Coordinates of C-alpha atoms in Angstrom, one line a residue:
Chain A
X1 CA 43.8 -0.5 -3.3
X2 CA 41.7 -3.4 -2.1
X3 CA 40.2 -1.2 0.7
X4 CA 39.2 1.4 -1.9
X5 CA 37.5 -1.2 -4.1
X6 CA 35.6 -2.6 -1.1
X7 CA 34.6 1.0 -0.2
X8 CA 33.3 1.6 -3.7
X9 CA 31.4 -1.7 -3.7
X10 CA 29.8 -1.0 -0.3
X11 CA 28.7 2.4 -1.5
X12 CA 27.3 1.0 -4.7
X13 CA 25.4 -1.5 -2.5
X14 CA 24.0 1.1 -0.2
X15 CA 23.0 3.6 -3.0
X16 CA 19.6 2.1 -3.8
X17 CA 18.7 2.2 -0.1
X18 CA 19.8 5.8 0.2
X19 CA 17.6 6.8 -2.8
X20 CA 14.5 5.0 -1.4
X21 CA 15.0 6.8 2.0
X22 CA 15.7 10.1 0.2
X23 CA 12.5 9.9 -1.9
X24 CA 10.3 8.9 1.1
X25 CA 11.7 12.0 2.8
X26 CA 10.9 14.0 -0.3
X27 CA 7.3 12.7 -0.4
X28 CA 7.0 13.5 3.3
X29 CA 8.2 17.1 2.8
X30 CA 6.6 17.9 -0.5
X31 CA 3.4 15.8 -0.8
X32 CA 2.1 15.3 2.8
X33 CA 1.6 19.0 3.6
X34 CA -0.8 19.3 0.6
X35 CA -3.2 16.8 2.0
X36 CA -5.2 19.4 3.9
X37 CA -8.4 17.8 5.5
X38 CA -7.7 14.4 3.8
X39 CA -6.2 11.5 5.7
X40 CA -3.2 9.9 3.9
X41 CA -3.7 6.4 2.7
X42 CA -0.9 4.7 4.5
X43 CA 1.8 4.4 1.8
X44 CA 4.4 6.6 0.2
X45 CA 4.7 5.8 -3.5
X46 CA 8.0 7.5 -4.0
X47 CA 11.1 6.6 -6.0
X48 CA 13.9 7.9 -8.1
X49 CA 12.9 8.3 -11.8
X50 CA 14.8 9.2 -14.9
X51 CA 13.6 11.2 -17.9
X52 CA 11.3 9.0 -20.1
X53 CA 10.3 6.7 -17.2
X54 CA 6.8 6.0 -16.2
X55 CA 5.0 4.9 -13.0
X56 CA 1.6 3.1 -13.0
X57 CA -0.5 2.8 -9.9
X58 CA -3.7 0.8 -9.6
X59 CA -6.0 2.2 -6.9
X60 CA -9.3 1.1 -5.5
X61 CA -11.7 3.9 -4.9
X62 CA -14.8 3.4 -2.8
X63 CA -18.2 5.0 -3.2
X64 CA -18.9 7.7 -0.6
X65 CA -15.3 8.6 -0.2
X66 CA -13.5 11.8 -1.5
X67 CA -10.0 11.4 -2.7
X68 CA -7.0 13.7 -3.2
X69 CA -4.1 12.7 -5.5
X70 CA -0.9 14.6 -5.1
X71 CA 2.1 14.4 -7.5
X72 CA 5.4 15.8 -6.5
X73 CA 8.3 16.0 -8.9
X74 CA 11.9 16.8 -7.8
X75 CA 13.8 19.8 -9.2
X76 CA 16.0 17.8 -11.5
X77 CA 13.1 16.6 -13.7
X78 CA 10.8 18.6 -16.0
X79 CA 7.8 20.0 -14.2
X80 CA 5.5 19.3 -17.2
X81 CA 5.5 15.6 -16.0
X82 CA 2.2 14.1 -17.2
X83 CA -0.3 12.8 -14.6
X84 CA -3.3 10.9 -15.8
X85 CA -6.1 9.1 -14.0
X86 CA -8.3 6.6 -15.9
X87 CA -11.2 4.5 -15.0
X88 CA -11.4 0.8 -15.8
X89 CA -12.7 1.5 -19.3
X90 CA -9.5 3.6 -19.9
X91 CA -11.6 6.7 -20.0
X92 CA -9.7 9.7 -18.8
X93 CA -10.9 11.2 -15.5
X94 CA -8.1 13.6 -15.2
X95 CA -5.2 14.7 -17.4
X96 CA -3.0 17.4 -16.0
X97 CA -1.7 18.2 -19.5
X98 CA -5.1 19.8 -20.0
X99 CA -5.0 21.6 -16.7
X100 CA -1.7 23.5 -16.8
X101 CA 0.2 20.5 -15.5
X102 CA -1.5 20.7 -12.1
X103 CA -0.2 18.3 -9.6
X104 CA -3.2 18.0 -7.4
X105 CA -6.5 16.5 -8.2
X106 CA -9.6 16.0 -5.9
X107 CA -12.2 13.4 -6.8
X108 CA -15.5 12.5 -5.2
X109 CA -16.2 8.8 -5.8
X110 CA -19.9 8.1 -6.7
X111 CA -19.3 4.5 -7.7
X112 CA -16.7 2.1 -6.4
X113 CA -14.1 1.5 -9.1
X114 CA -10.5 0.7 -9.8
X115 CA -8.5 3.5 -11.4
X116 CA -5.2 3.5 -13.1
X117 CA -2.9 6.4 -12.4
X118 CA -0.1 7.0 -14.8
X119 CA 2.8 9.4 -14.2
X120 CA 5.2 9.9 -17.1
X121 CA 8.3 12.0 -17.0
X122 CA 8.9 13.5 -20.5
X123 CA 12.2 12.8 -22.3
X124 CA 14.5 15.7 -23.0
X125 CA 16.1 14.8 -26.4
X126 CA 18.5 17.8 -26.2
X127 CA 20.1 16.8 -22.9
X128 CA 23.3 14.8 -23.2
X129 CA 23.0 13.3 -19.7
X130 CA 19.8 11.8 -18.4
X131 CA 18.5 13.6 -15.4
X132 CA 16.8 12.0 -12.4
X133 CA 15.0 13.1 -9.3
X134 CA 12.5 11.8 -6.8
X135 CA 8.8 11.5 -7.8
X136 CA 6.1 10.8 -5.4
X137 CA 2.4 10.0 -5.6
X138 CA 0.4 10.4 -2.4
X139 CA -3.3 9.8 -2.0
X140 CA -5.6 11.0 0.8
X141 CA -9.2 10.3 1.6
X142 CA -12.1 11.6 3.6
X143 CA -15.8 10.7 4.0
X144 CA -18.0 12.5 1.5
X145 CA -20.0 15.2 3.4
Chain B
X1 CA 49.9 -13.7 -0.3
X2 CA 47.5 -14.7 2.5
X3 CA 46.2 -11.2 2.7
X4 CA 45.6 -11.1 -1.1
X5 CA 43.7 -14.4 -0.9
X6 CA 41.5 -13.1 1.9
X7 CA 40.8 -9.9 -0.1
X8 CA 39.8 -11.9 -3.2
X9 CA 37.5 -14.0 -1.0
X10 CA 35.8 -10.9 0.5
X11 CA 35.5 -9.3 -3.0
X12 CA 33.9 -12.4 -4.4
X13 CA 31.2 -12.5 -1.7
X14 CA 30.6 -8.8 -2.0
X15 CA 30.1 -9.1 -5.7
X16 CA 27.8 -12.0 -5.3
X17 CA 25.8 -10.2 -2.6
X18 CA 25.5 -7.1 -4.9
X19 CA 24.2 -9.2 -7.8
X20 CA 21.6 -10.9 -5.6
X21 CA 20.6 -7.6 -4.0
X22 CA 20.1 -5.9 -7.4
X23 CA 18.1 -8.8 -8.6
X24 CA 15.8 -8.6 -5.5
X25 CA 15.3 -4.9 -6.1
X26 CA 13.7 -5.4 -9.5
X27 CA 10.7 -7.4 -8.3
X28 CA 8.3 -4.5 -8.5
X29 CA 9.4 -3.5 -12.0
X30 CA 7.4 -4.7 -14.9
X31 CA 9.2 -4.8 -18.2
X32 CA 6.2 -5.9 -20.2
X33 CA 5.1 -3.6 -22.9
X34 CA 1.5 -5.0 -23.1
X35 CA 0.0 -2.3 -20.9
X36 CA 1.8 0.7 -22.2
X37 CA -0.5 3.7 -21.7
X38 CA -0.8 6.3 -24.3
X39 CA -0.3 9.6 -22.5
X40 CA -0.8 13.1 -23.9
X41 CA 3.0 13.7 -24.1
X42 CA 3.7 10.4 -25.8
X43 CA 4.8 9.9 -29.4
X44 CA 5.7 6.7 -31.2
X45 CA 9.5 7.0 -30.7
X46 CA 9.1 7.8 -27.0
X47 CA 6.8 4.9 -26.6
X48 CA 9.3 2.5 -28.1
X49 CA 12.0 3.9 -25.8
X50 CA 9.9 3.7 -22.7
X51 CA 11.9 2.4 -19.8
X52 CA 10.8 0.1 -17.0
X53 CA 7.2 0.7 -16.0
X54 CA 7.1 0.6 -12.2
X55 CA 3.7 -0.7 -10.9
X56 CA 2.2 0.0 -7.5
X57 CA -1.0 -1.5 -6.1
X58 CA -2.7 0.7 -3.7
X59 CA -5.2 -1.1 -1.5
X60 CA -7.6 0.8 0.8
X61 CA -5.9 1.2 4.2
X62 CA -7.5 -0.2 7.3
X63 CA -8.6 3.3 8.3
X64 CA -10.2 3.9 4.9
X65 CA -11.9 0.5 5.0
X66 CA -13.4 1.0 8.4
X67 CA -14.5 4.5 7.4
X68 CA -16.5 2.9 4.6
X69 CA -18.0 0.4 7.0
X70 CA -19.0 3.1 9.4
X71 CA -20.7 5.0 6.5
X72 CA -23.0 2.1 6.0
X73 CA -25.0 2.8 9.3
X74 CA -23.3 0.1 11.4
X75 CA -22.8 -0.3 15.1
X76 CA -19.8 -1.2 17.3
X77 CA -19.3 -4.7 18.7
X78 CA -16.2 -5.5 20.6
X79 CA -16.6 -9.2 20.0
X80 CA -15.5 -8.7 16.4
X81 CA -12.0 -7.6 17.4
X82 CA -9.1 -10.1 17.5
X83 CA -8.6 -10.6 21.3
X84 CA -5.4 -9.0 22.8
X85 CA -4.7 -12.2 24.7
X86 CA -3.5 -13.8 21.5
X87 CA -0.7 -11.3 21.1
X88 CA 2.0 -13.5 22.7
X89 CA 1.1 -16.3 20.3
X90 CA 2.5 -14.4 17.4
X91 CA 6.2 -14.9 17.0
X92 CA 7.0 -15.6 13.4
X93 CA 7.5 -12.7 10.9
X94 CA 4.4 -13.9 9.0
X95 CA 2.1 -14.1 12.0
X96 CA 3.4 -10.8 13.4
X97 CA 3.0 -9.0 10.0
X98 CA -0.5 -10.3 9.3
X99 CA -1.7 -9.5 12.8
X100 CA -0.1 -6.0 12.8
X101 CA -2.6 -5.5 9.9
X102 CA -5.4 -7.2 11.8
X103 CA -4.9 -5.1 15.0
X104 CA -4.5 -1.9 12.9
X105 CA -7.9 -2.5 11.4
X106 CA -9.4 -3.3 14.9
X107 CA -7.7 -0.1 16.1
X108 CA -9.4 2.0 13.3
X109 CA -12.7 0.3 14.0
X110 CA -12.8 1.1 17.7
X111 CA -11.5 4.6 17.1
X112 CA -14.3 5.4 14.5
X113 CA -16.9 4.2 17.0
X114 CA -15.4 6.4 19.9
X115 CA -14.1 3.5 22.0
X116 CA -11.2 5.4 23.5
X117 CA -10.2 2.9 26.2
X118 CA -10.1 0.0 23.7
X119 CA -8.3 2.2 21.2
X120 CA -5.4 2.9 23.7
X121 CA -5.1 -0.9 24.4
X122 CA -5.1 -1.8 20.7
X123 CA -2.5 0.9 19.9
X124 CA -0.3 -0.6 22.7
X125 CA -0.8 -4.0 21.0
X126 CA 0.2 -2.7 17.6
X127 CA 3.3 -1.0 19.1
X128 CA 4.3 -4.3 20.7
X129 CA 3.9 -6.3 17.5
X130 CA 5.7 -3.6 15.5
X131 CA 8.6 -3.8 18.0
X132 CA 8.7 -7.6 17.6
X133 CA 8.9 -7.1 13.9
X134 CA 11.8 -4.8 14.3
X135 CA 9.9 -1.6 13.3
X136 CA 10.9 0.5 16.3
X137 CA 10.4 4.0 14.8
X138 CA 6.9 3.6 13.4
X139 CA 5.1 3.5 16.7
X140 CA 7.1 4.8 19.6
X141 CA 6.5 6.4 23.0
X142 CA 5.8 9.8 21.4
X143 CA 3.0 8.2 19.3
X144 CA 1.4 7.0 22.5
X145 CA 1.8 10.5 24.1
X146 CA 0.2 12.1 21.0
X147 CA -2.6 9.6 21.1
X148 CA -3.4 10.3 24.7
X149 CA -3.2 14.1 24.1
X150 CA -5.8 13.8 21.3
X151 CA -8.0 11.3 23.2
X152 CA -11.3 13.0 22.1
X153 CA -10.3 14.1 18.7
X154 CA -11.3 11.4 16.3
X155 CA -9.8 13.0 13.2
X156 CA -6.4 13.5 14.9
X157 CA -6.4 9.9 16.2
X158 CA -7.1 8.6 12.7
X159 CA -4.3 10.7 11.3
X160 CA -1.9 9.2 14.0
X161 CA -3.0 5.7 13.1
X162 CA -2.5 6.4 9.4
X163 CA 0.9 7.9 10.2
X164 CA 2.0 4.8 12.0
X165 CA 0.8 2.7 9.1
X166 CA 2.7 5.0 6.7
X167 CA 5.9 4.9 8.8
X168 CA 5.8 1.1 9.1
X169 CA 5.5 0.7 5.4
X170 CA 8.2 3.2 4.7
X171 CA 10.6 1.6 7.2
X172 CA 10.0 -1.9 5.7
X173 CA 10.5 -0.7 2.1
X174 CA 13.6 1.2 3.0
X175 CA 15.0 -1.9 4.7
X176 CA 14.2 -4.2 1.7
X177 CA 11.4 -5.9 3.6
X178 CA 8.5 -4.9 1.3
X179 CA 7.0 -8.4 1.5
X180 CA 6.4 -7.8 5.2
X181 CA 4.5 -4.6 4.3
X182 CA 2.4 -6.6 1.8
X183 CA 1.5 -9.1 4.6
X184 CA 0.5 -6.2 6.8
X185 CA -1.8 -4.8 4.0
X186 CA -3.3 -8.3 3.5
X187 CA -4.0 -8.7 7.3
X188 CA -5.6 -5.3 7.5
X189 CA -7.8 -5.7 4.5
X190 CA -9.0 -9.2 5.6
X191 CA -9.8 -8.0 9.1
X192 CA -11.7 -5.0 7.8
X193 CA -13.8 -7.3 5.6
X194 CA -14.2 -9.7 8.6
X195 CA -15.7 -6.9 10.7
X196 CA -17.9 -5.9 7.8
X197 CA -19.3 -9.4 7.3
X198 CA -20.0 -9.8 11.0
X199 CA -21.8 -6.5 11.0
X200 CA -23.9 -7.8 8.1
X201 CA -24.6 -11.0 10.0
X202 CA -23.6 -12.8 6.8
X203 CA -27.0 -11.9 5.4
X204 CA -27.1 -10.1 2.1
X205 CA -30.5 -8.5 3.0
X206 CA -29.6 -7.4 6.5
X207 CA -27.9 -4.1 5.5
X208 CA -27.9 -3.7 1.7
X209 CA -25.7 -0.7 1.9
X210 CA -23.1 -2.6 3.9
X211 CA -23.2 -5.7 1.7
X212 CA -22.7 -3.5 -1.4
X213 CA -19.6 -2.1 0.2
X214 CA -18.3 -5.7 0.9
X215 CA -19.2 -6.9 -2.6
X216 CA -17.6 -3.8 -4.1
X217 CA -14.3 -5.1 -2.6
X218 CA -14.0 -7.4 -5.6
X219 CA -12.3 -4.4 -7.2
X220 CA -9.7 -4.3 -4.4
X221 CA -9.0 -8.0 -4.4
X222 CA -7.5 -7.7 -7.8
X223 CA -5.0 -5.1 -6.4
X224 CA -4.3 -7.4 -3.4
X225 CA -3.5 -10.3 -5.7
X226 CA -1.3 -8.0 -7.8
X227 CA 0.5 -6.8 -4.8
X228 CA 1.2 -10.3 -3.4
X229 CA 2.2 -11.6 -6.7
X230 CA 5.1 -9.1 -6.8
X231 CA 6.6 -11.1 -3.9
X232 CA 5.3 -14.6 -4.7
X233 CA 8.8 -16.0 -4.4
X234 CA 8.8 -15.2 -0.7
X235 CA 7.6 -18.3 1.2
X236 CA 5.3 -16.3 3.5
X237 CA 3.6 -14.6 0.7
X238 CA 3.4 -17.9 -1.3
X239 CA 1.6 -19.5 1.7
X240 CA -1.2 -16.9 1.8
X241 CA -1.6 -16.3 -1.9
X242 CA -3.7 -19.4 -2.9
X243 CA -6.5 -18.6 -0.3
X244 CA -6.6 -15.0 -1.6
X245 CA -6.8 -16.2 -5.2
X246 CA -9.7 -18.6 -4.1
X247 CA -11.5 -15.6 -2.5
X248 CA -11.0 -13.7 -5.8
X249 CA -12.6 -16.6 -7.7
X250 CA -15.6 -16.6 -5.4
X251 CA -15.9 -12.8 -5.7
X252 CA -15.8 -12.9 -9.5
X253 CA -18.6 -15.6 -9.6
X254 CA -21.1 -13.3 -8.0
X255 CA -24.0 -12.0 -10.1
X256 CA -27.6 -10.8 -9.5
X257 CA -29.0 -14.3 -9.6
X258 CA -26.6 -15.9 -7.1
X259 CA -26.0 -12.8 -5.0
X260 CA -27.4 -14.4 -1.8
X261 CA -25.5 -17.7 -2.0
X262 CA -22.3 -16.1 -3.3
X263 CA -22.3 -13.5 -0.6
X264 CA -22.5 -16.3 2.0
X265 CA -19.6 -18.1 0.3
X266 CA -17.6 -14.9 0.4
X267 CA -18.3 -14.5 4.1
X268 CA -17.3 -18.1 4.9
X269 CA -14.1 -17.8 2.9
X270 CA -13.2 -14.5 4.7
X271 CA -13.9 -16.1 8.1
X272 CA -11.6 -19.0 7.2
X273 CA -8.8 -16.8 6.0
X274 CA -9.1 -14.6 9.1
X275 CA -9.1 -17.6 11.3
X276 CA -5.8 -18.8 9.6
X277 CA -4.2 -15.4 10.2
X278 CA -5.2 -14.9 13.8
X279 CA -5.0 -18.5 15.1

């Protein structure tokens, strides 16, 4: 009995680490191949999200650089996940709800600025059990030609 | 009876460890509702029910920073790199992490300026530091083979460097060592700026395009402070945070009237911080 309890506790302990590793792998397989000519920015922003949860990412963009933003949403979550990029004045640069929930956005930066990227998984009020899946946000860059 | 006592003892420590572990995992979650962003799928009830808002701070990587410096019509100078001879002086997690960032920026700089021989040496240095930090998978022998195979392909080399940076960060985050990844980011960002200010000869008029790039980094410093503050309870992060906050204050004082003197202050502060990291 004690052995079983210890096993359950150990598994509970390791679960968050498995989900981090699993979501990084998800980002690697789903997001990275979409970078094309862009160089990835050095970090996977990937984690397990539930319906109704939201990620915010502050990103510095530099003048003279082109950026690509790639959102990947795992199968368990609604694919109409909202993806918005705003400038420092909270003016919307991109809103995928107005672009068929597109998950890829290219931006040529003309002026250095800090943007806020918001990813919001919609809540499904009809579902009895909250669903979860990996969500990743990958950015790439290249010199403006 | 003795067996039962031993089991209870193990269970108690396991529970304690789990509680501490779960507490440590919530450091990058912000439960404040002050910055809730109205999105197009939101409604009032949803907004009220919003769960944890997880915040990321994404600084320009060393490769991105040096690409920006190169865009500003600059030249290569090997004297700006942190000498490889210092590598054996770095033994603590803090000095190893900061200098992994520093050498990554140096590596990007020499690659962008087609210094292949130096690039190989600096990649070997970053591999050694990464190994000493316990990041064995990020830069391995196959990385070095790929690097040599793409010796003359700058884009491919930059992708390899970025990949090693990505793998290091991923490894550290997966192993609950995200504060080490934050130190690497800080080291890389400071080194990129250090190279930039040396290229500008600390003179705001020398290369206006370059100084604009450096001054524009006041946007990024806010993200660096945000990133470091996520781990401010870590003693290594706490030890570097005050200097970064001082740099932020100097950055935010700059205006058109004091541009020349403030730029010099920024340069001096960056030199001081870089000297602390690489000593």
